[in-house]
XYZ file of C-alpha atoms in Angstrom:
605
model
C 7.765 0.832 17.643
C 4.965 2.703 18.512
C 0.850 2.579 17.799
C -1.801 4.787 16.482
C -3.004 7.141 18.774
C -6.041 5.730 18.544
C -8.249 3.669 15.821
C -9.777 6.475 13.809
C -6.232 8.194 12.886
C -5.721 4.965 11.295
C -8.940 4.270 9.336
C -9.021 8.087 8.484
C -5.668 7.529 7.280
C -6.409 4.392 5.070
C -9.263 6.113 3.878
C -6.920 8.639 2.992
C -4.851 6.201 1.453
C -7.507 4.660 -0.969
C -9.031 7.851 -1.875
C -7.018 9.314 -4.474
C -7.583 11.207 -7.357
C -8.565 7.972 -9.415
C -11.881 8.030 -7.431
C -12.745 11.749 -9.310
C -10.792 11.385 -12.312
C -10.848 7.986 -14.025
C -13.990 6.004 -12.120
C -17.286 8.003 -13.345
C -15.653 8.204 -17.199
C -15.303 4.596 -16.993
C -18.739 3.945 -15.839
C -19.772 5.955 -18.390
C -18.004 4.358 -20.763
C -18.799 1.003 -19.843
C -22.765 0.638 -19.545
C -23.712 3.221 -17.232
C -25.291 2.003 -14.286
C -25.090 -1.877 -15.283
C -21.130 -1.350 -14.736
C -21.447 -1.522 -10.927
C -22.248 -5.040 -11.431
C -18.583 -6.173 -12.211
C -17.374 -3.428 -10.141
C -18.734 -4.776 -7.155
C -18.159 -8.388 -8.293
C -14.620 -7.703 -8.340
C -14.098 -5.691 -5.495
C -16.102 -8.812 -3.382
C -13.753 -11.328 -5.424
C -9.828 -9.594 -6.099
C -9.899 -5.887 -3.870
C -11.366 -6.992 -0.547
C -9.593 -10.438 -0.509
C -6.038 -8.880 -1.197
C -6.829 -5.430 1.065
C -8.130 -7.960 3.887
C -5.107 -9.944 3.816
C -2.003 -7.075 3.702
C -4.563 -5.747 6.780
C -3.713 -8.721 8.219
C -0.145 -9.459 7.309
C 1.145 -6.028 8.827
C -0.671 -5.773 11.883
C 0.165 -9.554 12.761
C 3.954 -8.924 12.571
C 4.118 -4.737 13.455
C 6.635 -4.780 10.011
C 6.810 -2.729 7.264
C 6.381 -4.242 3.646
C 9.844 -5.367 3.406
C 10.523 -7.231 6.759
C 7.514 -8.830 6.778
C 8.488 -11.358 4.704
C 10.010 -13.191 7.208
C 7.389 -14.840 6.429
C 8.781 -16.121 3.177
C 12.344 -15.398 2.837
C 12.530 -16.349 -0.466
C 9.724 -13.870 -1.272
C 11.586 -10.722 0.715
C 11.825 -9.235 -2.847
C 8.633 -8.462 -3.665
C 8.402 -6.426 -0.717
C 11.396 -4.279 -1.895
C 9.587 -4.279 -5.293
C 6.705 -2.806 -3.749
C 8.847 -0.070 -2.199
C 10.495 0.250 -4.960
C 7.677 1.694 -7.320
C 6.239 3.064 -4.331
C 9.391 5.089 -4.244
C 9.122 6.349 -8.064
C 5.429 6.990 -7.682
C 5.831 9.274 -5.116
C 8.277 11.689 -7.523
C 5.572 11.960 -10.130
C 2.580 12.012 -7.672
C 3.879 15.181 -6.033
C 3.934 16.847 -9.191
C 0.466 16.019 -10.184
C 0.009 17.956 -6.741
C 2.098 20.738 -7.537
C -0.512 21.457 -10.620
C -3.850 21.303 -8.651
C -1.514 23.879 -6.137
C -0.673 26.171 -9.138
C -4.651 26.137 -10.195
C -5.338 27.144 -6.304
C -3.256 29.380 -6.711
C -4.309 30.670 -10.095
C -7.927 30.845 -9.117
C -7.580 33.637 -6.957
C -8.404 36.236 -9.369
C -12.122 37.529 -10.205
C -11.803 36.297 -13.414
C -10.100 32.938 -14.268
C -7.341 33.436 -16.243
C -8.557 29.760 -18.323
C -12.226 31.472 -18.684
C -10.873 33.000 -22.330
C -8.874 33.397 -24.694
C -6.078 35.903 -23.784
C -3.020 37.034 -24.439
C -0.925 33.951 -24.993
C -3.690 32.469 -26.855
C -3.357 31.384 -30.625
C -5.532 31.642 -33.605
C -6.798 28.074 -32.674
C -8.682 29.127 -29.380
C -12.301 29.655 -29.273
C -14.506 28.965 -26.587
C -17.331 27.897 -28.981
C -17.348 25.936 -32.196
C -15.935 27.719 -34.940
C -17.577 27.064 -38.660
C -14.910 26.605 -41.501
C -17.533 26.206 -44.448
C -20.818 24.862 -45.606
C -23.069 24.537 -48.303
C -24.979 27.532 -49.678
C -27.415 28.599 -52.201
C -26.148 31.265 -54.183
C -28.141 34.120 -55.829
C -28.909 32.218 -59.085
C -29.970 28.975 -57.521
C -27.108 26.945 -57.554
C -25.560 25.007 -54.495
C -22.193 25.289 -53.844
C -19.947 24.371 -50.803
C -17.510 27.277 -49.809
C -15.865 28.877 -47.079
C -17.876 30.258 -44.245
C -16.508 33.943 -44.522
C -17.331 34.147 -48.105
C -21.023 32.935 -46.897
C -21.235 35.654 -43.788
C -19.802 38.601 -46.211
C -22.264 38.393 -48.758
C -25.121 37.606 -46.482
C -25.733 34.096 -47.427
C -27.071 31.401 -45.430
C -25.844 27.722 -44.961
C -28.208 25.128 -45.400
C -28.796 22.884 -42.528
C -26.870 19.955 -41.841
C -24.092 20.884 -44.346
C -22.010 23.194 -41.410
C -18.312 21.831 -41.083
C -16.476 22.882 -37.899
C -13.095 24.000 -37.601
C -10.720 22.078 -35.527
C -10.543 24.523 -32.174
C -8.879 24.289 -28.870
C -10.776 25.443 -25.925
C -8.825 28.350 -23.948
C -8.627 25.776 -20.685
C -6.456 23.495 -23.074
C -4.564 25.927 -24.299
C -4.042 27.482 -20.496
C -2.926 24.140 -19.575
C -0.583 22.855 -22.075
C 0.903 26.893 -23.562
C 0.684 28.738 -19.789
C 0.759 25.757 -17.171
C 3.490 23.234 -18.429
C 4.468 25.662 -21.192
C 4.956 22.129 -22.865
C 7.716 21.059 -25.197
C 7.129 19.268 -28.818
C 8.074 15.854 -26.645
C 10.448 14.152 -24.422
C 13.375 14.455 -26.587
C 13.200 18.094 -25.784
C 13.417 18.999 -22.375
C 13.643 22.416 -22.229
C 14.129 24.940 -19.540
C 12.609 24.024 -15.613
C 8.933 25.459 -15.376
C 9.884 27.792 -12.536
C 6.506 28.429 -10.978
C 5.899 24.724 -10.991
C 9.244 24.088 -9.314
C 8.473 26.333 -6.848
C 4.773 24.107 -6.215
C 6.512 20.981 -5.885
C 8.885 22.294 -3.405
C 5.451 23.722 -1.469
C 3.777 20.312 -2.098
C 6.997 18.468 -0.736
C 7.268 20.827 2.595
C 3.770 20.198 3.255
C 4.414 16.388 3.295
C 7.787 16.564 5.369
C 5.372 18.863 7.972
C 2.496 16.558 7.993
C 5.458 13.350 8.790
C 7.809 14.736 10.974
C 6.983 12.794 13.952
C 5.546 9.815 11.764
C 1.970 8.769 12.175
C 1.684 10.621 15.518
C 1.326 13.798 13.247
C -0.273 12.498 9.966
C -2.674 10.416 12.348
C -3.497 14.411 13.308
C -3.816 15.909 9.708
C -5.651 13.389 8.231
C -8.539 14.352 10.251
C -8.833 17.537 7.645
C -7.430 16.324 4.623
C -9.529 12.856 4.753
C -12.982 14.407 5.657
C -12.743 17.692 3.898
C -12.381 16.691 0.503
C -16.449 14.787 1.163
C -17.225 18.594 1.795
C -16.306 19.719 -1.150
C -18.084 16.976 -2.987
C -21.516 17.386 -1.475
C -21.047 21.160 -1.939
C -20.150 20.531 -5.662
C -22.590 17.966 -6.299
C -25.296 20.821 -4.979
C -24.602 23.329 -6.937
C -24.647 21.090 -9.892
C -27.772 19.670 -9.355
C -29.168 23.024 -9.494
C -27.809 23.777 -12.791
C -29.854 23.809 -16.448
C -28.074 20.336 -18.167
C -27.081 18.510 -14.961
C -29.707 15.912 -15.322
C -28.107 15.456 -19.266
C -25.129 14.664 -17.287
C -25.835 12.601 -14.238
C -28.071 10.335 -17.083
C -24.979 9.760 -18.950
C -23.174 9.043 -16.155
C -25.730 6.375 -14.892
C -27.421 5.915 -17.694
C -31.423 6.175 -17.942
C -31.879 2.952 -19.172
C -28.334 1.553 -18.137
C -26.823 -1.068 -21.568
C -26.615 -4.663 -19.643
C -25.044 -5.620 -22.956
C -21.902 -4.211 -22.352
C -21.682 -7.044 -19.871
C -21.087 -9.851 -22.083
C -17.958 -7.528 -23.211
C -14.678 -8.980 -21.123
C -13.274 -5.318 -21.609
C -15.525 -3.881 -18.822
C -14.669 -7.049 -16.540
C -11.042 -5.978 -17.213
C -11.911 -2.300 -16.550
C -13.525 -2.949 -13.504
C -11.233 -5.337 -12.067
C -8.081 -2.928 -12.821
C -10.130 -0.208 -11.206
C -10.731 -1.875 -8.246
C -7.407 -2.894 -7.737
C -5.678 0.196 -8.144
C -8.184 2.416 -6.240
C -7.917 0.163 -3.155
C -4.165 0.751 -3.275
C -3.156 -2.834 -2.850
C 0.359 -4.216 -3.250
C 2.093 -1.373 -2.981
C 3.189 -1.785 0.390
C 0.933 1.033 2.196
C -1.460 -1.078 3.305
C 1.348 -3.340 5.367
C 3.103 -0.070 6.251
C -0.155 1.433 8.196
C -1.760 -1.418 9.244
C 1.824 -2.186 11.111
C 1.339 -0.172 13.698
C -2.124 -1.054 15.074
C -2.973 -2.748 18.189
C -2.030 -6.728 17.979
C -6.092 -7.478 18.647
C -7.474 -4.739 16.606
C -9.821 -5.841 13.922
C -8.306 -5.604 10.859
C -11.772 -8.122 9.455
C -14.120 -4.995 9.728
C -11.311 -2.310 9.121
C -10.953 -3.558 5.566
C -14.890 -3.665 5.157
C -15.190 -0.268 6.033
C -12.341 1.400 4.035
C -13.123 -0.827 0.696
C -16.656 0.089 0.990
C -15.831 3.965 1.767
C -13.536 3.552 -1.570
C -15.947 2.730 -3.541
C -18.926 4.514 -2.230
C -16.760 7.831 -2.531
C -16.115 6.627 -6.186
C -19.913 6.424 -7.208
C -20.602 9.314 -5.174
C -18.081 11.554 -7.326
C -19.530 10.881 -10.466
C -22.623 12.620 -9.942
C -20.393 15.802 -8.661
C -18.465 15.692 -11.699
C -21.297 14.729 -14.408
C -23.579 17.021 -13.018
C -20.994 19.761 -14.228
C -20.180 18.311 -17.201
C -23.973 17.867 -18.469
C -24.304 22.028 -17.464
C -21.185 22.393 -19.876
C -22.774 20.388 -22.440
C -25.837 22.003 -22.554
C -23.867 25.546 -22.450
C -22.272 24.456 -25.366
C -24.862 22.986 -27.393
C -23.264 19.581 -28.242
C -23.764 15.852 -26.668
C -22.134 15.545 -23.240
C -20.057 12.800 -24.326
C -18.033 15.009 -26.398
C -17.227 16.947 -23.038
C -16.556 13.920 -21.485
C -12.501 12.738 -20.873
C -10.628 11.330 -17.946
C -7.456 11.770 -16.152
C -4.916 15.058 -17.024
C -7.708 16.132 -19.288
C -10.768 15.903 -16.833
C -8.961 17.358 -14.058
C -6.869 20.380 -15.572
C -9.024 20.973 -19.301
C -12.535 19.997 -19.247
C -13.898 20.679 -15.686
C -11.733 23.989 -15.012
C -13.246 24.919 -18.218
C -16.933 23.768 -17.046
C -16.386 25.875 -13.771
C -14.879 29.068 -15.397
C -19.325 29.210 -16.689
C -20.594 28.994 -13.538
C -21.312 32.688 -11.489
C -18.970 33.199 -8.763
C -16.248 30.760 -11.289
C -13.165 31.348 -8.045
C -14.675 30.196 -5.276
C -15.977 26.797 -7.448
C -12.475 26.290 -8.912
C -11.114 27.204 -5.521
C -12.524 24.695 -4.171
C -12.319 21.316 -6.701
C -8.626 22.356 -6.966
C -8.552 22.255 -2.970
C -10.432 19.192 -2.917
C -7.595 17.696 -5.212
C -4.763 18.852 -3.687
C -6.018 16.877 -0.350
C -7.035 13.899 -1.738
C -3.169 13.186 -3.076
C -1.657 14.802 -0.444
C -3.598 11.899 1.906
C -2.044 9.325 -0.876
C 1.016 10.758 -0.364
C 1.420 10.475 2.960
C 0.784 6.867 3.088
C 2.910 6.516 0.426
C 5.842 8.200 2.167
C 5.209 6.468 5.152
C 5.858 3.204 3.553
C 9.247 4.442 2.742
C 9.986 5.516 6.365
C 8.941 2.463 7.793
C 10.179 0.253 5.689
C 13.908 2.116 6.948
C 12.632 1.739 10.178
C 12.171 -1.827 10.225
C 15.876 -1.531 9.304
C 17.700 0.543 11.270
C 14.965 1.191 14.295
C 17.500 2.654 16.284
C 18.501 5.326 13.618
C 14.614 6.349 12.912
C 14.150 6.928 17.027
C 16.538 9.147 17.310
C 16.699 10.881 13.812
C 13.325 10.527 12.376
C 12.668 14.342 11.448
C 16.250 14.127 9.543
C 15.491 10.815 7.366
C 11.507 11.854 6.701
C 12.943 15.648 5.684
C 15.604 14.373 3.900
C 13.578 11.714 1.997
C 11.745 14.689 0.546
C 14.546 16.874 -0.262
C 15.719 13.672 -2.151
C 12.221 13.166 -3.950
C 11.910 16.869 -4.556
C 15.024 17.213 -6.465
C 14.653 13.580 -7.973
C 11.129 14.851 -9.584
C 12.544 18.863 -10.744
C 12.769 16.362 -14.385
C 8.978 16.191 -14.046
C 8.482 20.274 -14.326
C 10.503 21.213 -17.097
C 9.026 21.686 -20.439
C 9.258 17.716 -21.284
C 7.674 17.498 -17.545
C 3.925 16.174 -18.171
C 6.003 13.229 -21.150
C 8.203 11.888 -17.767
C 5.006 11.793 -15.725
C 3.138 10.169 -18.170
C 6.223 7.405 -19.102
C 6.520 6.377 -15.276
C 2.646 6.172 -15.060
C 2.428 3.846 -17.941
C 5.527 1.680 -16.825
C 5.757 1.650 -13.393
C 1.941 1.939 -11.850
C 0.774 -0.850 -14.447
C 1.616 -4.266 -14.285
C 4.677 -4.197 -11.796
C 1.997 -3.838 -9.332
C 0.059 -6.879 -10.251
C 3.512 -9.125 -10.643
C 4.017 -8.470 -7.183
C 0.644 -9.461 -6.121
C 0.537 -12.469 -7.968
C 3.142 -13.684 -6.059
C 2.455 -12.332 -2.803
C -1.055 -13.775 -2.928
C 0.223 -17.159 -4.181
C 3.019 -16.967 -1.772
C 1.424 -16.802 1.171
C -1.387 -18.706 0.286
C -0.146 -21.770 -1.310
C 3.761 -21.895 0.005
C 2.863 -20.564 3.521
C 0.079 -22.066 3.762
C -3.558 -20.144 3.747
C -4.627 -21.864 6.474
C -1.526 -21.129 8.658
C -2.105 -17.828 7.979
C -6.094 -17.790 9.291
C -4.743 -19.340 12.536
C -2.031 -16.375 12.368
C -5.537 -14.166 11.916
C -7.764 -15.368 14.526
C -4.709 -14.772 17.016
C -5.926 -11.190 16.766
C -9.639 -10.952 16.314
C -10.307 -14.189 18.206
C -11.559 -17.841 16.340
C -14.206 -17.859 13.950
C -16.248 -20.415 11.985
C -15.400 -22.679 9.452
C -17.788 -20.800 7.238
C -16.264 -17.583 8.059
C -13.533 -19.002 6.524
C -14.730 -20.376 3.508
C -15.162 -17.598 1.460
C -11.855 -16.009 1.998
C -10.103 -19.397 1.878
C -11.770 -19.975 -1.950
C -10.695 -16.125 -2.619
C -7.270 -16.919 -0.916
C -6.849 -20.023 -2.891
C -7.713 -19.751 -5.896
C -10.112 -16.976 -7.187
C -8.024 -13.793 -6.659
C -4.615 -15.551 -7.417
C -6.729 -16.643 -11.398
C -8.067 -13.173 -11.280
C -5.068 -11.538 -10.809
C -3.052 -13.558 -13.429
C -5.465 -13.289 -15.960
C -5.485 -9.149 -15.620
C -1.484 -9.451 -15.538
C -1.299 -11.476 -18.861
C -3.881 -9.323 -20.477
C -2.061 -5.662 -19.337
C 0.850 -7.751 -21.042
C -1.125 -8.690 -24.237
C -2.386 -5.440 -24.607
C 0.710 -3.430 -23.557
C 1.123 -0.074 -26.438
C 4.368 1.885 -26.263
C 3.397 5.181 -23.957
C 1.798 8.609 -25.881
C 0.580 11.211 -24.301
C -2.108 12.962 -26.557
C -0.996 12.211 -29.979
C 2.600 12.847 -29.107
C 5.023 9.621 -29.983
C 7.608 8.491 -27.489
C 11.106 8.054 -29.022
C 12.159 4.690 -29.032
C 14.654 5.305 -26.238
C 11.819 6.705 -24.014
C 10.371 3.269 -23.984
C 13.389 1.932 -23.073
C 14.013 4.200 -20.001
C 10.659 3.085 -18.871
C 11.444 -0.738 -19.649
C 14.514 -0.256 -17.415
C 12.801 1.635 -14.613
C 10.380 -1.595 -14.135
C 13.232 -4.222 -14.628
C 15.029 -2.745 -11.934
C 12.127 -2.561 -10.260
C 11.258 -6.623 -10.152
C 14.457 -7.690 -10.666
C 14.741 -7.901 -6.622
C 12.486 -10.645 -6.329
C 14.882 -13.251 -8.288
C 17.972 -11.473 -6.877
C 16.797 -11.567 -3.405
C 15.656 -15.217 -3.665
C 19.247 -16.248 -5.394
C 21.239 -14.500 -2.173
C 18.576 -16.142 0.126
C 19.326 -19.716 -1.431
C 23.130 -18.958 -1.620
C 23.088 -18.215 1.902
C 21.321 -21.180 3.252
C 22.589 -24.907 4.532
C 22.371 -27.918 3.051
C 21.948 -29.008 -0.634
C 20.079 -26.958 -3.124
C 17.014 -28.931 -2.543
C 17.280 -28.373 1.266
C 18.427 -24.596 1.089
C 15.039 -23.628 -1.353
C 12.867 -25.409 1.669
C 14.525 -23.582 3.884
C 13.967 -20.280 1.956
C 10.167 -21.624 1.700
C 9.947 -21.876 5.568
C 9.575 -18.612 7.550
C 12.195 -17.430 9.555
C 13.047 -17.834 13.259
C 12.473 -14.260 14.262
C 8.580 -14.552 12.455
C 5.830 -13.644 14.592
C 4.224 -11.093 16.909
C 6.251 -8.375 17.868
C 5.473 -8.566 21.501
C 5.933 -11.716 23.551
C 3.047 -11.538 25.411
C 0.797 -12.374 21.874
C 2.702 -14.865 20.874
C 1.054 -17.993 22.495
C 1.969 -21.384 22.729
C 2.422 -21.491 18.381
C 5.213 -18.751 18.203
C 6.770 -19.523 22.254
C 10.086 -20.996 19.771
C 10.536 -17.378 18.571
C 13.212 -15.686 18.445
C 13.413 -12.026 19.845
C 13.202 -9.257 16.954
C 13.940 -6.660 19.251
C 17.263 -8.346 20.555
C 17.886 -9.283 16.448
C 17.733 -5.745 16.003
C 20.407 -4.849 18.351
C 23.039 -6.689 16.250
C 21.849 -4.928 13.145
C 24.671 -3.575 11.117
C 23.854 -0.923 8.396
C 25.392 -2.543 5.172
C 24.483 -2.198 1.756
C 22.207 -5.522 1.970
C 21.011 -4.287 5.297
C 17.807 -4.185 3.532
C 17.697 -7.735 2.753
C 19.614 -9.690 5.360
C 20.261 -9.933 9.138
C 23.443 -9.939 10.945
C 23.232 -13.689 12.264
């Protein structure tokens, strides 16, 4: 099956994995937003209490059986659907993810030019674009004493002044807004109009796809390879960034809204940031979605996975902190350019990356080589996310048909892309940035956390968690029995509560999807409905087929279904000890294989 070429491709590429764009783009606004400083607390507390528990154990669970996310559940037959689940969104992430790459490439692209073409207002501008506040009208004092409130023309023409405090400000769009939603996306009115295909952008997402088929062609023997630039690189650009912000008049505005000089400990009594924090942690660790298995799959059978986890959870969050001051230290420069608070510059996501920062950078002397390089920076950090990502695809055919993947690897990873490519051409028309946004909100929300629930609680309580820390210290040798005991109460009990109670409140407080103040039509939400049914609907399907399939009566077949399979265990026989001697051979199972349309699900017998 093959193995890492050696131990720091693979942490480089889980490293890669975790850092995404979430790290620069939605993890400083939320500090901000949530106390400043004081939110580390719960963002630490739940990283020690739902991220490292759930990223230690998926470490585990792949390497142990060298299988992908879907055929390692022989350790749970019953539970085989959540792996395809995980796949599954995996698989309609990836279409929308690229794109998001395809617009840092076009900003690359675009910031080759001595002047940026976002710094102004210019030619495909409108009369609502102004790079500073624009007054509407105020009150004045006219010649004969008396105070009236008028336009702000009629005060200029006649040489008037306004009195203090009465100036009202015209609602303006900054040219980087305009850039991004008139010249970039050249964006529709909403989703119900789709409009013509963005050709420039197609033509990104094609580049962005090509890069990814290059960087997997031979599998993790040449992504092990490229994630030595695209993992390290993008810390480069941060230190650089953070530099030259530190150095500019403002940045300390900035970084102490960011932090907070005297961080609000309130805010912790508030189970909002406890929410916030736990959601953050659990998305930017990228558990559950079937990476983690997929990578961690083809390490060494006595590798330890204990202290790989430490070290790419902490790395995650480290690089999280550490991007805030690169990005608030900016933002507090643009702030103080501006004349106005910096949390009126502040915003997250689409907004931070492709409005409010381009427009912070397009101020700054030498504006190319600064956008050059945050729009570089970008572009690696998802392309490492995306590789993972496709990866877990790959394998999880792999696992399937081995025999197809040795010989015709190049074909299936090139062809996967092609597929994806076309499949996401929907995501750069004019309607693009409403698709992107509907399978964000639907399929990267609670899907995710459904499948974790029951992969945590599967393993932990059916399995059994403490057949599974026997399965553990098979590779990285016995340990105490107060090793154990904190992952055993995280195992047991305190992820699997934490992790239901963020699942029922994502359901509680579930809105229909926007984007800006644009309204979805009401069959919009119910694309998006459908895309996550079919999505989960595996796991019941799967388990039906697995109980249909077994002996005995219905009592007797769900045990069975409950009881890991024959062919569960260590890939090589000379791991599997005295506890897995009754195995039977995966690699003469695989032999027999026979590529049907349930292939994916069950084994030719």
């Amino acid at each position: 099956r093959g193995n890492w070429s050696s131990k720091t491709d693979y942490l480089l590429s889980m490293v890669g994995y975790a850092v995404g764009l979430g790290n620069v783009w939605r993890f400083p606004y939320l500090t901000y937003q949530n106390g400043g400083g004081a939110f580390l607390i719960p963002y630490t507390i739940m990283l020690a209490l739902a991220g490292l528990p759930l990223f230690f154990l998926e470490c585990s669970l792949g390497q142990f059986a060298s299988l992908g996310p879907v055929s390692v559940w022989r350790i749970l037959p019953i539970l085989q659907g959540v792996g395809i689940t995980m796949v599954i969104i995996t698989f309609l992430v990836t279409v929308y993810y690229n794109v998001i790459i395809a617009y840092a490439l076009y900003y690359l692209f675009a910031s080759f030019q001595s002047v940026l073409p976002w710094s102004d207002c210019f030619v495909w501008a409108d009369e609502n674009c102004s790079k500073t506040p624009v007054v509407s009208d105020c009150n004045t004092t006219l010649p004969n004493g008396v105070i009236v409130h008028t336009n702000y023309s009629y005060v200029t023409s006649n040489n008037l002044t306004c009195l203090n405090g009465s100036l009202t400000y015209k609602q303006v769009q900054l040219p980087s807004e305009q850039y991004w939603n008139k010249v970039v996306l050249r964006r529709s009115s909403g989703l119900d109009e789709t409009g013509e295909i963005v050709w420039y952008l197609a033509l990104c997402l094609l580049l962005s796809w090509l890069i990814v088929g290059a960087a997997l062609f031979k599998g993790i023997k040449s992504s092990g390879k490229v994630v030595y630039f695209t993992a390290l690189f993008p810390y480069v650009v941060l230190v650089i960034l953070l530099v030259r912000g530190a150095t500019l008049e403002g940045a300390r505005d900035g970084i102490e809204y960011y932090i907070g000089t005297q961080s609000n400990f309130t805010k912790l009594v508030e189970a909002e940031v406890w929410k916030d924090a736990a959601t953050q942690i659990f998305f930017s660790l990228s558990v559950a979605w079937g990476g983690l298995v997929a990578l961690s799959s083809y390490n060494k059978f006595h590798n330890n996975c204990y202290s790989d986890a430490i070290v790419v959870c902490s790395v995650n969050c480290l690089t999280s902190v550490f991007a805030g001051f690169a990005i608030f230290s900016v933002l507090g420069h643009m702030a103080f350019l501006a004349d106005r608070p910096v949390s009126e510059v502040v915003d997250s996501g689409f907004d931070l990356a492709f409005v409010v920062y381009p427009s912070a950078l397009s101020k700054l002397p030498v504006a190319p080589l600064w956008s050059f390089l945050f729009f570089f920076m970008l572009l690696l950090l998802g392309l490492d996310s995306q590789f993972a990502s496709i990866e877990t695809v790959t394998t999880t055919i792999q696992d399937v048909y081995p025999k197809v993947m040795k010989k015709m690897r190049v074909p299936v990873t090139l062809g996967l892309c092609m597929l994806l490519f076309f499949l996401g051409l929907i995501c750069v028309t004019q309607a693009g940035i409403y698709w992107v946004n509907l399978v964000d909100h639907f399929c990267a929300g609670w899907g995710i956390l459904f499948a974790a629930v029951l992969e945590i609680i599967g393993i932990s309580w059916i399995y059994g968690g403490n057949r599974f820390i026997q399965d553990t210290e098979m590779m990285i040798g016995k340990k105490s029995w107060w090793f154990w005991l904190w992952w055993r109460a995280c195992w047991f009990f305190i992820t699997p509560v934490l992790l239901c109670v963020i699942l029922c409140w994502s359901l509680v407080t579930f809105s229909p999807p926007k984007y800006g103040s644009v309204e979805y039509p009401a069959w919009g939400s119910a694309v998006g409905w459908c895309m996550i049914v079919f999505c989960i609907i595996w796991i019941p399907i799967v388990a039906i087929v697995k109980i249909v399939k077994a002996q005995g009566n219905l009592w007797q077949r769900i045990v069975s279904c409950c009881r890991p399979s024959a062919n569960w265990g260590p890939s090589l026989e000379c791991h599997r000890g005295e506890r897995y001697s009754h195995m039977v051979d995966p690699h003469k199972e695989r032999d027999q294989e026979i590529p049907t349309v349930d292939g994916f699900v069950h084994k030719l017998e």
